[in-house]
Amino acid sequence: MHDVIILGAGPAGISAALWCDELGLDTLLLEEREEIGGQLHSIHGPIRNYPGLEAANGGEFLERFSERVSDADFDVWTSVEIEKVNVKSKQVFLRSGETIQSIFLVIATGVRRRSLGIPGEDEFKGRGIIESPTRDRELFAGKDVCIVGGGDAAAENALLLTEVCPTVTLVHRNKKLKARREFVEQLQTQHCITVFPESAVTRIIGKDQVEAVEILRKDAIKPFQMAVGGVAIRIGVEPNTGLVRDQLKLDERGYLLVNSDLETSVDNVFAIGDVSSRLSPTISTASGNGATVAKVIASRVAP
Ligand SMILES: Cc1cc2nc3c(=O)[nH]c(=O)nc-3n(C[C@H](O)[C@H](O)[C@H](O)COP(=O)(O)OP(=O)(O)OC[C@H]3O[C@@H](n4cnc5c(N)ncnc54)[C@H](O)[C@@H]3O)c2cc1C
């Protein structure tokens, strides 16, 4: 029996674990991936908006953000496969057959990329679907590519790919890009980037590898095909609530609902970071939520 089990080791989970440890709570941090850090692994540009800590990319930020994790007293289990969670009894059932339990449960499972649900999207995973513009840079060098989406992630991916790809086509549904101004300004200076607003990619085509995309522009009757060697789908995110969504109250977009103590609809079950912060999905919020939840929990166990 632990005082606190935290599900997810992104910035929110790491911050909560460090704070719980500092406040003397017996804490276990569970992460399904091989490494802690969550979305920080997907940030390839500089981070300049976290007070007091700047970094060239998410990896560098993670190193400094989690410096204290190895000296701290809490346990971190990575590559953990959680089968199910019972929020009322605070039990976590692992695929390995083990069951663990705590007095308080903190859900910090963040968000994942949304998918388009179009033909070719699953079929070409690993065969032309771009997972990471940095990691896959050499794979797509010299190829024309298409990015689907108009937010920060789409813009950042497009900018990174211009360094190695002859042309980059950005296809998005809205009239204007939603990406932050800094990215939009940079996109406008890149001559190899073409933007198709009010458009949708409706199919990814190829034999062994991606060879083309089908694009449908607003007001057009038929889609047209454009030859590309790679496609990145960056159309936003959805919260990782699969383990608890039938047991806790969600908002209309599926994010976990919390009160000012960050407590969900079940007593002593909390949600922190992106999984419950639709309007402020940032490292600062995730980290602040981690501190808040630890303080709230500590106040409930205090004699
Ligand atoms: C390209 C990009 C650029 C960004 N730039 C900035 C920026 O400049 N400044 C800023 O403040 N923010 C930025 N962000 C957002 C920031 O990274 C997130 O707000 C932050 O990571 C949220 O932290 P989190 O811990 O709530 O969630 P996440 O980082 O999503 O971490 C959640 C963790 O939970 C784990 N998990 C999920 N499901 C389970 C499960 N069932 N069992 C166990 N573990 C599970 C995941 O594997 C993950 O490690 C950016 C994000 C991206 C993608």
PDB file of C-alpha atoms in Angstrom, residues 198-199 216-222:
ATOM      1  CA  GLU A 198      -9.757  25.223 -45.897  1.00  0.00           C
ATOM      2  CA  SER A 199      -8.603  21.887 -47.236  1.00  0.00           C
ATOM      3  CA  LEU A 216      -9.963  18.095 -51.119  1.00  0.00           C
ATOM      4  CA  ARG A 217     -10.167  21.890 -51.168  1.00  0.00           C
ATOM      5  CA  LYS A 218     -13.254  23.735 -49.900  1.00  0.00           C
ATOM      6  CA  ASP A 219     -15.769  24.322 -52.696  1.00  0.00           C
ATOM      7  CA  ALA A 220     -14.022  21.777 -54.949  1.00  0.00           C
ATOM      8  CA  ILE A 221     -16.145  18.891 -56.137  1.00  0.00           C
ATOM      9  CA  LYS A 222     -13.351  16.392 -56.544  1.00  0.00           C
TER      10      LYS A 222
END
